[in-house]
Coordinates of C-alpha atoms in Angstrom, one line a residue:
X1 CA -3.6 14.1 9.6
X2 CA -4.5 11.9 11.7
X3 CA -3.6 9.9 15.7
X4 CA -2.8 6.7 15.4
X5 CA -6.8 5.1 16.8
X6 CA -6.3 3.1 20.2
X7 CA -7.4 0.0 21.1
X8 CA -11.7 1.1 20.6
X9 CA -11.7 4.6 19.3
X10 CA -14.3 6.9 20.7
X11 CA -17.2 8.8 19.1
X12 CA -15.4 11.6 19.0
X13 CA -12.6 9.7 17.0
X14 CA -15.1 8.6 14.8
X15 CA -16.5 11.2 14.1
X16 CA -13.3 13.3 14.0
X17 CA -12.7 10.6 11.5
X18 CA -15.2 11.5 8.6
X19 CA -12.0 14.5 8.0
X20 CA -10.5 12.4 6.3
X21 CA -13.8 11.9 3.7
X22 CA -12.8 15.3 2.4
X23 CA -9.4 14.7 1.2
X24 CA -10.7 11.1 0.4
X25 CA -13.6 12.4 -2.1
X26 CA -10.6 15.4 -3.9
X27 CA -8.4 12.0 -4.6
X28 CA -11.7 10.7 -6.4
X29 CA -11.6 14.0 -8.7
X30 CA -8.4 14.3 -9.0
X31 CA -8.2 10.3 -10.3
X32 CA -11.1 11.1 -13.3
X33 CA -12.9 14.5 -13.1
X34 CA -15.1 13.2 -16.0
X35 CA -16.4 10.1 -14.8
X36 CA -16.5 11.6 -10.9
X37 CA -19.4 14.0 -12.3
X38 CA -20.9 10.3 -14.3
X39 CA -21.1 8.5 -12.0
X40 CA -22.9 11.5 -10.0
X41 CA -25.1 12.7 -12.6
X42 CA -26.1 9.2 -13.6
X43 CA -27.5 9.0 -9.3
X44 CA -29.1 12.0 -9.6
X45 CA -31.9 11.2 -12.4
X46 CA -32.0 7.2 -10.7
X47 CA -32.4 8.7 -7.2
X48 CA -35.9 10.1 -8.5
X49 CA -37.1 7.0 -10.2
X50 CA -38.6 5.3 -7.7
X51 CA -41.1 7.9 -6.2
X52 CA -42.0 8.2 -9.6
X53 CA -42.8 5.0 -10.5
X54 CA -44.6 4.6 -7.3
X55 CA -46.4 7.7 -7.7
X56 CA -47.3 6.2 -12.1
X57 CA -47.7 2.7 -9.9
X58 CA -50.7 4.8 -7.8
X59 CA -52.3 6.8 -11.3
X60 CA -52.6 3.4 -12.8
X61 CA -54.3 1.3 -10.1
X62 CA -56.4 4.0 -9.0
X63 CA -57.5 4.2 -13.1
X64 CA -58.1 0.7 -13.0
X65 CA -60.3 1.3 -10.2
X66 CA -62.3 4.3 -12.1
X67 CA -62.8 1.8 -15.0
X68 CA -63.8 -1.3 -12.7
X69 CA -66.0 0.6 -11.3
X70 CA -68.0 2.2 -14.5
X71 CA -71.8 0.7 -14.7
X72 CA -72.9 -1.3 -16.7
X73 CA -70.5 -4.3 -18.9
X74 CA -67.1 -3.4 -20.2
X75 CA -66.7 -3.0 -23.6
X76 CA -64.7 -5.0 -25.5
X77 CA -61.2 -4.4 -25.9
X78 CA -61.0 -3.9 -29.3
X79 CA -64.0 -1.0 -28.4
X80 CA -62.8 0.3 -25.7
X81 CA -59.7 1.3 -27.0
X82 CA -61.1 2.6 -30.3
X83 CA -63.2 5.0 -28.0
X84 CA -60.6 6.0 -26.2
X85 CA -61.5 4.8 -22.9
X86 CA -57.9 2.9 -22.6
X87 CA -55.6 5.5 -22.9
X88 CA -55.1 7.2 -20.1
X89 CA -54.2 3.1 -19.1
X90 CA -51.9 3.2 -21.1
X91 CA -49.9 6.3 -21.2
X92 CA -49.7 5.5 -17.3
X93 CA -48.5 1.6 -18.2
X94 CA -45.4 2.9 -21.1
X95 CA -45.0 5.5 -19.2
X96 CA -43.7 3.3 -16.0
X97 CA -42.2 0.3 -18.8
X98 CA -39.9 3.2 -19.7
X99 CA -38.9 4.4 -15.7
X100 CA -38.1 1.0 -16.2
X101 CA -36.3 0.4 -18.6
X102 CA -34.5 3.6 -17.6
X103 CA -34.2 2.2 -14.2
X104 CA -32.0 -1.1 -15.6
X105 CA -29.8 1.0 -17.9
X106 CA -29.0 4.1 -15.7
X107 CA -27.6 1.2 -12.9
X108 CA -25.7 -0.8 -15.1
X109 CA -24.3 2.6 -16.4
X110 CA -23.7 3.7 -12.5
X111 CA -21.7 0.5 -12.2
X112 CA -19.9 0.7 -15.2
X113 CA -18.4 4.5 -14.4
X114 CA -17.9 3.3 -11.0
X115 CA -15.8 0.1 -12.1
X116 CA -13.4 2.4 -14.3
X117 CA -13.3 5.1 -11.0
X118 CA -12.7 2.3 -8.9
X119 CA -10.1 0.8 -11.3
X120 CA -7.9 4.3 -11.4
X121 CA -8.5 5.4 -8.2
X122 CA -6.8 1.8 -6.8
X123 CA -4.0 2.3 -9.7
X124 CA -3.5 6.0 -8.9
X125 CA -4.2 5.8 -4.9
X126 CA -1.1 2.9 -5.2
X127 CA 1.4 5.1 -7.2
X128 CA 0.8 7.6 -5.2
X129 CA 1.7 5.2 -2.4
X130 CA 4.5 3.4 -4.1
X131 CA 6.1 7.3 -4.2
X132 CA 5.9 8.9 -0.8
X133 CA 7.5 5.3 0.2
X134 CA 10.4 6.3 -2.1
X135 CA 10.6 9.4 -0.3
X136 CA 10.7 7.9 3.1
X137 CA 14.2 7.6 5.0
X138 CA 15.1 4.4 6.0
X139 CA 14.6 3.9 9.3
X140 CA 11.2 4.7 8.5
X141 CA 11.2 1.6 6.0
X142 CA 13.3 -0.6 8.3
X143 CA 10.8 0.8 11.3
X144 CA 8.3 -3.0 12.5
X145 CA 5.7 0.0 13.6
X146 CA 6.1 1.4 10.5
X147 CA 6.0 -0.8 8.5
X148 CA 2.7 -2.2 10.3
X149 CA 1.3 1.4 9.2
X150 CA 2.7 0.9 5.5
X151 CA 1.2 -2.7 4.9
X152 CA -2.3 -1.1 6.6
X153 CA -1.6 1.7 4.0
X154 CA -1.0 -1.1 1.3
X155 CA -4.0 -2.5 1.7
X156 CA -6.4 0.8 2.2
X157 CA -5.3 1.3 -2.0
X158 CA -7.4 -1.8 -3.3
X159 CA -10.1 -2.2 0.1
X160 CA -11.4 2.2 -0.1
X161 CA -13.2 1.7 -3.6
X162 CA -16.0 0.3 -2.5
X163 CA -15.4 3.8 0.0
X164 CA -16.2 5.5 -3.0
X165 CA -19.4 4.0 -4.6
X166 CA -20.6 4.2 -0.9
X167 CA -20.3 7.5 -0.4
X168 CA -21.8 7.9 -3.6
X169 CA -24.4 5.7 -3.3
X170 CA -25.6 7.3 -0.1
X171 CA -25.9 10.6 -2.0
X172 CA -28.0 8.9 -4.1
X173 CA -30.6 7.9 -1.4
X174 CA -30.7 11.1 0.3
X175 CA -32.5 12.4 -2.9
X176 CA -34.4 9.8 -3.4
X177 CA -35.4 10.1 1.3
X178 CA -36.0 13.2 0.3
X179 CA -38.7 12.5 -2.9
X180 CA -39.9 10.1 -0.9
X181 CA -41.1 11.8 2.3
X182 CA -42.2 14.7 0.7
X183 CA -44.7 12.6 -0.9
X184 CA -45.7 11.1 3.1
X185 CA -45.4 14.3 4.6
X186 CA -48.5 15.1 2.1
X187 CA -50.8 12.1 3.8
X188 CA -49.3 12.1 7.0
X189 CA -46.0 13.9 8.2
X190 CA -46.2 11.8 12.3
X191 CA -44.7 8.1 10.1
X192 CA -41.3 9.5 9.4
X193 CA -40.7 10.2 13.0
X194 CA -42.3 7.2 14.0
X195 CA -39.8 5.6 11.0
X196 CA -36.8 7.3 12.0
X197 CA -36.9 6.8 15.9
X198 CA -38.2 3.0 14.5
X199 CA -34.0 3.0 13.3
X200 CA -32.2 4.5 15.6
X201 CA -31.1 1.5 17.4
X202 CA -30.1 -0.7 14.6
X203 CA -28.2 2.0 13.2
X204 CA -26.1 2.6 17.0
X205 CA -25.8 -1.3 16.7
X206 CA -24.1 -1.2 14.0
X207 CA -22.1 1.4 14.4
X208 CA -21.3 -0.4 18.0
X209 CA -19.6 -3.4 15.5
X210 CA -18.5 -1.5 12.4
X211 CA -16.1 0.0 15.1
X212 CA -15.0 -2.7 17.2
X213 CA -14.2 -4.5 13.5
X214 CA -12.4 -1.6 12.8
X215 CA -10.3 -2.0 16.1
X216 CA -9.4 -6.3 15.2
X217 CA -8.1 -5.5 12.6
X218 CA -5.9 -2.3 13.9
X219 CA -4.5 -5.0 15.9
X220 CA -4.1 -8.1 13.7
X221 CA -1.8 -6.3 11.8
X222 CA 1.3 -7.7 13.1
X223 CA -0.2 -11.4 12.7
X224 CA -1.6 -10.3 9.4
X225 CA 1.7 -9.4 7.7
X226 CA 3.0 -12.7 8.9
X227 CA 0.6 -14.6 7.8
X228 CA 1.8 -13.2 4.3
X229 CA 4.6 -13.8 4.9
X230 CA 4.2 -17.7 6.6
X231 CA 2.4 -17.7 3.2
X232 CA 5.4 -17.1 1.3
X233 CA 7.7 -18.6 2.8
X234 CA 5.2 -21.8 2.2
X235 CA 5.5 -20.9 -1.2
X236 CA 8.4 -19.8 -2.7
X237 CA 10.9 -21.3 -4.7
X238 CA 13.4 -19.2 -3.6
X239 CA 12.8 -21.0 0.0
X240 CA 12.2 -24.0 -2.0
X241 CA 14.9 -26.0 -1.2
X242 CA 15.3 -25.3 2.5
X243 CA 11.8 -26.3 2.9
X244 CA 12.3 -29.6 1.2
X245 CA 15.0 -30.2 2.8
X246 CA 14.5 -29.3 6.8
X247 CA 11.1 -30.6 6.0
X248 CA 10.1 -27.2 7.3
X249 CA 6.6 -27.7 5.8
X250 CA 5.0 -29.0 8.8
X251 CA 6.4 -26.0 11.1
X252 CA 5.2 -23.5 8.6
X253 CA 1.7 -25.6 8.2
X254 CA 1.1 -25.4 12.0
X255 CA 2.0 -22.0 12.6
X256 CA -0.2 -20.8 10.1
X257 CA -2.7 -22.6 11.3
X258 CA -2.6 -21.1 14.9
X259 CA -2.7 -17.4 14.3
X260 CA -5.5 -18.2 11.6
X261 CA -7.5 -19.7 13.4
X262 CA -6.6 -16.9 16.3
X263 CA -7.9 -14.6 14.2
X264 CA -11.1 -16.6 12.7
X265 CA -12.0 -17.1 16.2
X266 CA -11.8 -13.8 16.8
X267 CA -13.8 -13.3 14.0
X268 CA -16.0 -15.5 15.2
X269 CA -17.0 -14.5 18.4
X270 CA -17.4 -11.1 16.5
X271 CA -19.8 -11.5 13.5
X272 CA -21.8 -14.3 16.1
X273 CA -22.4 -10.8 18.4
X274 CA -23.4 -8.8 15.6
X275 CA -25.3 -11.0 14.0
X276 CA -27.2 -12.0 17.8
X277 CA -28.3 -8.3 18.3
X278 CA -28.1 -7.1 14.4
X279 CA -31.4 -9.2 13.9
X280 CA -32.9 -8.0 17.3
X281 CA -32.5 -4.3 16.8
X282 CA -32.9 -5.0 13.3
X283 CA -37.1 -5.9 14.4
X284 CA -37.7 -2.9 16.2
X285 CA -37.7 -1.5 12.7
X286 CA -39.3 -3.4 11.2
X287 CA -42.3 -2.9 13.7
X288 CA -42.1 0.0 13.3
X289 CA -42.3 -0.1 9.8
X290 CA -45.7 -2.9 10.5
X291 CA -47.7 -0.3 12.9
X292 CA -47.3 2.5 10.4
X293 CA -48.9 0.3 7.5
X294 CA -51.5 -1.2 10.0
X295 CA -52.6 2.7 10.3
X296 CA -52.1 3.4 6.4
X297 CA -54.8 0.3 5.9
X298 CA -57.1 1.1 8.8
X299 CA -57.1 4.8 6.8
X300 CA -58.4 3.1 3.0
X301 CA -60.9 1.6 5.6
X302 CA -62.3 4.6 6.8
X303 CA -61.8 5.9 3.1
X304 CA -59.2 8.7 4.3
X305 CA -57.2 7.2 1.6
X306 CA -58.0 5.4 -2.7
X307 CA -56.2 2.2 -3.3
X308 CA -53.8 3.8 -4.9
X309 CA -53.2 5.9 -2.6
X310 CA -52.6 3.1 -0.8
X311 CA -50.4 1.1 -2.8
X312 CA -48.2 5.1 -3.2
X313 CA -48.0 4.6 0.6
X314 CA -47.4 2.2 1.7
X315 CA -45.0 1.3 -1.2
X316 CA -44.0 4.7 -0.3
X317 CA -43.2 3.5 3.8
X318 CA -41.0 -0.3 3.0
X319 CA -38.8 2.3 0.1
X320 CA -38.2 4.4 2.2
X321 CA -37.8 2.3 5.9
X322 CA -35.0 0.4 3.7
X323 CA -33.2 3.6 2.2
X324 CA -33.1 5.3 5.9
X325 CA -31.9 2.1 7.2
X326 CA -29.5 1.9 4.9
X327 CA -28.0 5.3 5.1
X328 CA -28.3 4.8 8.9
X329 CA -26.5 1.6 8.6
X330 CA -24.1 3.5 5.4
X331 CA -23.0 6.0 7.6
X332 CA -22.6 3.6 10.7
X333 CA -20.2 1.5 8.0
X334 CA -19.1 5.3 6.1
X335 CA -17.5 6.1 9.7
X336 CA -16.0 2.8 10.2
X337 CA -14.1 3.2 6.4
X338 CA -13.4 6.3 7.2
X339 CA -11.1 5.5 10.4
X340 CA -9.4 2.7 7.5
X341 CA -9.0 6.3 5.7
X342 CA -6.2 7.0 8.7
X343 CA -4.6 4.2 7.8
X344 CA -3.6 5.9 4.1
X345 CA -4.3 9.4 5.0
X346 CA -1.4 9.1 8.5
X347 CA 1.2 7.2 6.3
X348 CA 1.0 10.3 3.7
X349 CA 1.5 12.2 6.6
X350 CA 4.8 10.6 7.6
X351 CA 7.2 13.3 7.2
X352 CA 10.9 12.0 6.0
X353 CA 13.8 14.0 7.8
X354 CA 16.8 12.9 5.6
X355 CA 16.4 15.9 2.5
X356 CA 17.6 18.4 1.1
X357 CA 17.6 22.1 2.1
X358 CA 16.2 24.9 0.1
X359 CA 19.7 26.4 -1.0
X360 CA 21.2 22.6 -1.4
X361 CA 24.4 22.5 -3.4
X362 CA 24.7 20.2 -6.1
X363 CA 28.6 17.9 -5.9
X364 CA 31.0 18.9 -6.7
X365 CA 32.6 17.6 -10.4
X366 CA 34.6 16.1 -9.8
X367 CA 35.3 15.8 -6.1
X368 CA 39.2 17.1 -5.4
X369 CA 39.3 16.3 -1.5
X370 CA 37.3 13.2 -0.8
X371 CA 35.3 12.8 1.9
X372 CA 36.0 13.4 6.2
X373 CA 34.6 11.6 9.3
X374 CA 34.7 14.1 12.0
X375 CA 33.6 12.1 15.1
X376 CA 31.0 10.5 13.7
X377 CA 28.5 8.7 15.8
X378 CA 25.3 6.7 15.2
X379 CA 22.6 4.7 17.0
X380 CA 19.6 3.3 15.7
X381 CA 16.5 3.7 16.2
X382 CA 15.4 1.9 19.1
X383 CA 18.9 0.3 19.8
X384 CA 20.6 0.7 23.4
X385 CA 24.2 0.2 21.2
X386 CA 26.1 3.1 18.9
X387 CA 27.1 1.0 15.3
X388 CA 29.8 3.5 15.7
X389 CA 31.3 6.4 17.8
X390 CA 34.4 8.7 17.8
X391 CA 34.9 6.8 14.1
X392 CA 37.6 10.0 12.8
X393 CA 39.0 8.8 9.2
X394 CA 39.4 10.2 5.1
X395 CA 38.4 9.5 2.2
X396 CA 41.4 10.7 -0.3
X397 CA 40.0 12.3 -3.9
X398 CA 40.7 8.7 -6.5
X399 CA 41.8 6.4 -3.6
X400 CA 41.2 3.1 -3.3
X401 CA 40.1 2.2 0.4
X402 CA 38.7 -1.4 2.0
X403 CA 37.4 -1.6 4.8
X404 CA 37.6 -5.1 6.7
X405 CA 36.3 -5.8 10.4
X406 CA 34.3 -8.8 12.1
X407 CA 30.3 -7.8 11.9
X408 CA 28.6 -5.1 13.6
X409 CA 31.9 -3.3 13.6
X410 CA 30.0 -0.9 11.0
X411 CA 31.4 -1.4 7.9
X412 CA 27.6 -0.7 6.1
X413 CA 26.6 1.3 8.2
X414 CA 29.4 3.3 7.4
X415 CA 27.5 2.8 3.8
X416 CA 24.9 4.0 4.7
X417 CA 25.7 7.3 6.3
X418 CA 28.2 8.3 3.7
X419 CA 24.9 7.3 0.6
X420 CA 23.0 8.9 3.7
X421 CA 20.9 6.5 4.0
X422 CA 21.1 8.1 7.6
X423 CA 21.7 10.8 9.8
X424 CA 24.5 10.7 11.9
X425 CA 24.0 11.5 15.9
X426 CA 26.9 13.0 16.5
X427 CA 29.7 14.4 14.5
X428 CA 29.6 15.8 10.9
X429 CA 30.9 14.0 7.1
X430 CA 32.2 16.0 5.0
X431 CA 32.4 15.9 1.3
X432 CA 35.2 18.9 -0.6
X433 CA 35.0 20.5 2.9
X434 CA 31.4 21.5 3.2
X435 CA 29.0 19.5 5.8
X436 CA 27.4 16.3 3.6
X437 CA 24.1 17.7 4.5
X438 CA 25.0 21.0 2.2
X439 CA 24.4 19.2 -1.0
X440 CA 21.4 18.0 -2.6
X441 CA 21.0 14.5 -1.7
X442 CA 19.4 13.8 -5.2
X443 CA 22.8 15.1 -6.5
X444 CA 24.4 12.5 -3.9
X445 CA 22.8 9.1 -4.4
X446 CA 23.9 9.7 -8.4
X447 CA 27.1 11.3 -7.6
X448 CA 28.0 7.2 -6.2
X449 CA 27.3 3.6 -7.1
X450 CA 26.7 1.6 -4.5
X451 CA 26.1 -2.3 -4.7
X452 CA 25.2 -4.3 -1.3
X453 CA 25.6 -7.4 0.4
X454 CA 22.1 -8.1 0.3
X455 CA 22.1 -6.8 -2.9
X456 CA 17.9 -7.2 -5.2
X457 CA 17.3 -9.9 -7.7
X458 CA 14.8 -8.1 -9.9
X459 CA 12.6 -10.4 -11.9
X460 CA 13.1 -8.6 -15.0
X461 CA 14.9 -9.2 -17.9
X462 CA 18.4 -9.3 -17.9
X463 CA 19.7 -5.3 -19.5
X464 CA 16.7 -4.5 -17.1
X465 CA 18.3 -6.1 -13.8
X466 CA 21.6 -4.0 -15.5
X467 CA 19.5 -1.2 -16.4
X468 CA 17.8 -0.4 -12.9
X469 CA 21.5 0.5 -11.8
X470 CA 21.2 4.0 -13.9
X471 CA 17.5 4.7 -14.7
X472 CA 17.3 6.7 -17.6
X473 CA 20.0 5.4 -19.8
X474 CA 17.6 1.8 -19.1
X475 CA 17.2 1.9 -23.2
X476 CA 20.7 2.6 -23.8
X477 CA 21.4 -1.2 -25.1
X478 CA 25.3 0.0 -25.8
X479 CA 25.5 1.0 -22.1
X480 CA 23.6 -1.8 -20.6
X481 CA 26.0 -4.5 -23.0
X482 CA 29.3 -2.3 -21.3
X483 CA 28.8 -2.7 -18.0
X484 CA 27.7 -6.5 -18.4
X485 CA 31.5 -6.7 -19.7
X486 CA 32.8 -4.4 -16.9
X487 CA 30.8 -6.9 -14.8
X488 CA 32.7 -10.0 -15.8
X489 CA 28.5 -10.4 -16.9
X490 CA 27.9 -10.7 -19.9
X491 CA 29.2 -14.6 -20.4
X492 CA 26.6 -15.0 -17.8
X493 CA 24.1 -13.1 -20.2
X494 CA 25.2 -14.9 -23.4
X495 CA 24.7 -18.7 -22.3
X496 CA 21.1 -17.3 -21.3
X497 CA 18.2 -18.7 -23.7
X498 CA 16.9 -15.0 -24.9
X499 CA 20.9 -13.0 -24.0
X500 CA 19.5 -9.2 -23.0
X501 CA 15.8 -10.1 -23.3
X502 CA 15.7 -13.1 -21.2
X503 CA 13.7 -12.6 -17.8
X504 CA 15.5 -14.0 -14.9
X505 CA 14.7 -15.8 -12.0
X506 CA 11.6 -18.3 -11.3
X507 CA 9.5 -16.1 -10.3
X508 CA 7.2 -16.3 -13.8
X509 CA 6.6 -18.6 -16.6
X510 CA 9.6 -17.6 -18.8
X511 CA 12.5 -16.5 -15.6
X512 CA 15.8 -18.1 -15.7
X513 CA 17.0 -18.7 -12.8
X514 CA 20.3 -18.1 -12.1
X515 CA 23.0 -19.6 -9.0
X516 CA 24.4 -17.5 -6.2
X517 CA 27.3 -16.2 -8.5
X518 CA 25.1 -15.5 -11.6
X519 CA 23.2 -13.3 -9.4
X520 CA 26.2 -11.4 -7.7
X521 CA 28.0 -10.8 -11.6
X522 CA 24.6 -9.2 -12.8
X523 CA 24.8 -7.5 -9.6
X524 CA 28.2 -6.0 -9.7
X525 CA 27.6 -4.7 -13.7
X526 CA 24.2 -2.4 -12.1
X527 CA 27.2 -0.7 -9.7
X528 CA 28.9 -0.2 -13.5
X529 CA 25.9 0.6 -15.0
X530 CA 26.0 4.3 -13.2
X531 CA 29.3 6.5 -14.5
X532 CA 29.7 7.0 -10.8
X533 CA 32.7 9.3 -9.0
X534 CA 32.3 7.0 -6.0
X535 CA 32.1 3.6 -6.2
X536 CA 31.4 1.1 -3.1
X537 CA 30.9 -2.5 -2.9
X538 CA 29.7 -4.2 0.5
X539 CA 30.9 -7.8 -0.2
X540 CA 29.0 -8.2 -3.5
X541 CA 31.2 -11.7 -4.1
X542 CA 29.8 -13.7 -1.1
X543 CA 28.3 -16.5 -3.8
X544 CA 32.0 -16.6 -6.1
X545 CA 34.9 -19.0 -5.6
X546 CA 38.0 -17.1 -4.6
X547 CA 39.1 -16.9 -7.9
X548 CA 36.1 -15.2 -9.5
X549 CA 36.5 -12.7 -6.9
X550 CA 40.0 -12.4 -7.2
X551 CA 39.1 -11.4 -11.0
X552 CA 36.3 -9.6 -9.8
X553 CA 38.1 -7.1 -7.9
X554 CA 40.7 -7.0 -10.0
X555 CA 38.4 -5.6 -13.0
X556 CA 38.1 -3.5 -10.3
X557 CA 40.9 -2.1 -9.4
X558 CA 41.4 -1.4 -12.7
X559 CA 38.5 0.5 -13.5
X560 CA 38.6 2.1 -10.2
X561 CA 41.5 4.1 -11.3
X562 CA 41.5 7.8 -10.7
X563 CA 38.0 7.5 -9.1
X564 CA 37.5 7.2 -5.6
X565 CA 36.4 3.7 -4.1
X566 CA 34.7 1.4 -1.1
X567 CA 36.1 -2.2 -1.7
X568 CA 34.4 -3.8 1.6
X569 CA 35.5 -7.8 2.2
X570 CA 36.3 -10.2 5.1
X571 CA 38.8 -12.4 2.1
X572 CA 41.9 -10.8 2.7
X573 CA 43.5 -11.9 -0.2
X574 CA 41.1 -9.5 -2.0
X575 CA 41.2 -6.4 0.5
X576 CA 45.5 -6.0 -0.3
X577 CA 44.9 -4.7 -3.1
X578 CA 43.1 -1.3 -1.7
X579 CA 45.6 1.5 -2.1
X580 CA 44.4 1.6 2.3
X581 CA 42.7 -0.2 4.4
X582 CA 40.6 0.5 7.6
X583 CA 41.0 -2.0 10.4
X584 CA 37.2 -1.5 12.3
X585 CA 36.1 -3.0 15.5
X586 CA 33.6 -1.9 17.8
X587 CA 32.6 1.0 15.9
X588 CA 35.4 2.6 15.4
X589 CA 38.8 2.9 13.8
X590 CA 41.3 0.7 14.7
X591 CA 44.1 0.7 12.3
X592 CA 45.2 2.8 9.6
X593 CA 47.7 1.6 6.1
X594 CA 48.6 -0.9 3.5
X595 CA 48.3 -4.1 4.1
X596 CA 52.2 -3.9 4.9
X597 CA 51.7 -1.8 7.6
X598 CA 49.2 -3.6 8.8
X599 CA 50.7 -7.0 8.8
X600 CA 54.2 -5.6 10.6
X601 CA 52.6 -3.7 13.5
X602 CA 50.0 -6.7 14.4
X603 CA 47.2 -6.5 15.6
X604 CA 43.6 -7.5 14.2
X605 CA 44.3 -7.3 11.3
X606 CA 47.4 -9.0 11.2
X607 CA 45.8 -11.4 13.7
X608 CA 42.4 -12.4 11.6
X609 CA 44.5 -12.7 8.4
X610 CA 46.4 -15.4 10.2
X611 CA 43.1 -16.9 11.2
X612 CA 42.0 -16.7 7.2
X613 CA 45.1 -17.9 5.9
X614 CA 45.2 -20.8 8.3
X615 CA 41.9 -22.1 7.1
X616 CA 43.6 -22.2 3.5
X617 CA 46.5 -24.6 4.4

């Protein structure tokens, strides 16, 4: 929707950013039409109160002056009240009192409506951000530049609710300015021109420094992400052991102090310049006000205006100056915040490249032939090195295939391509003879049960940690318990104080932490929660001892009977139970066969097996 801003957005770019306001207002309207109407309606009434109160004040002064100028001594209060002499004054005082009460009540109602609408907007925009992030390609989420953009967008979901109040306040102030200007136009039209001219320098200055503030925050996004990371690392239970053992807190504090200090220095320099120039430019507006005030006083002394007129004009001019200054400065701030909205809407403008075709097919049930990689090549974005290239092999239906190879051989990349987290740059992947891209993406991923080596530790209950493997069956306790039994996590859960209802992880007070091996069993159970046609275990047993790993893979072999399965492990004692072993090296297949066949052929597999076996002697 918008282009990436440069170091200092030009005037044209700032005005262009105002295009973000209509979609922003539409988002607010969709959040709650009722609260939006209530806030604007209350502000409309509130906008007319200042001129009403000033005019009633003028009438009160004029009436008081009239009463004071009556000939002879003024009657006693009871007599004046009984004769009706004070009736006009008392009525005017009562009206002003009611206006003052109304202004206070309406102000509180506006604050309430804005607070509720702002809260709902923050929630709705946060949900929209999470929904859109879920649609994006893994490439977008792993790209540092996109991570900066996502971080800026995330800040806008909570930081831009103030813009809503400001925009609505601007509408209210415009109406108030119009009503006050009508009053001044009757007496001295040129005062409006004087006031506007006097305030232009302050507006230009405010606009300039708002733009500099945006540029500063924009270009410090990577450093602010670093600050957040260091703050989390220095106070996280996940990192506490290493931080203490290695005395990392000194290093982390020094790094945080260095980055935070640089950001503070940049902010302070900008704040100083803003304060100095803001004071100078604001003085011009003040000078314009007192020039007009002197003119009004002179006309009153000459008898052109009454004392009430003086009070009304002086009050109207003072309030008008304040409102016009606020409107000009507010417009500058709105234009600046519209630049920040670029961060939000540019994130929403990112479209995923990996998706389903309009005529996408459901994945066959059951899979008849399996998968075929035909001369597949893939290079991670921004990398000069091919992760895999000229990769060709078959994964037959119902087969348990093991992938082995040194780090960087392309094993995990192969799994990502199989799940269409990425699409190949060269070649193609077939499923039952059709290109993988011909199938519906949700259907494909629903057919896969995958546990990666860097599985997520959810700080939820044990049941929910397993249930996330099949979200629509999260409340199926029997299915969760069966998955736990298959993944050998049932014994782990039985040892927890609250069993399946126990929150695991130390992030929350009631949580109970697990060992690395226990976490892995929970994660493996998560894969079994899904009744998937293809099961993939990508190094899921690194924290398990040799016996536990053997038991897990033995169970995996039994439960994978009749299913297509992929097993990745560095332990050759485990992969030998696979129907076939694929040896990867430098992003391509170097050998394929059973354990016995590969050992007999020699080569990389036999060499790595011998090295590992030597380590156990």
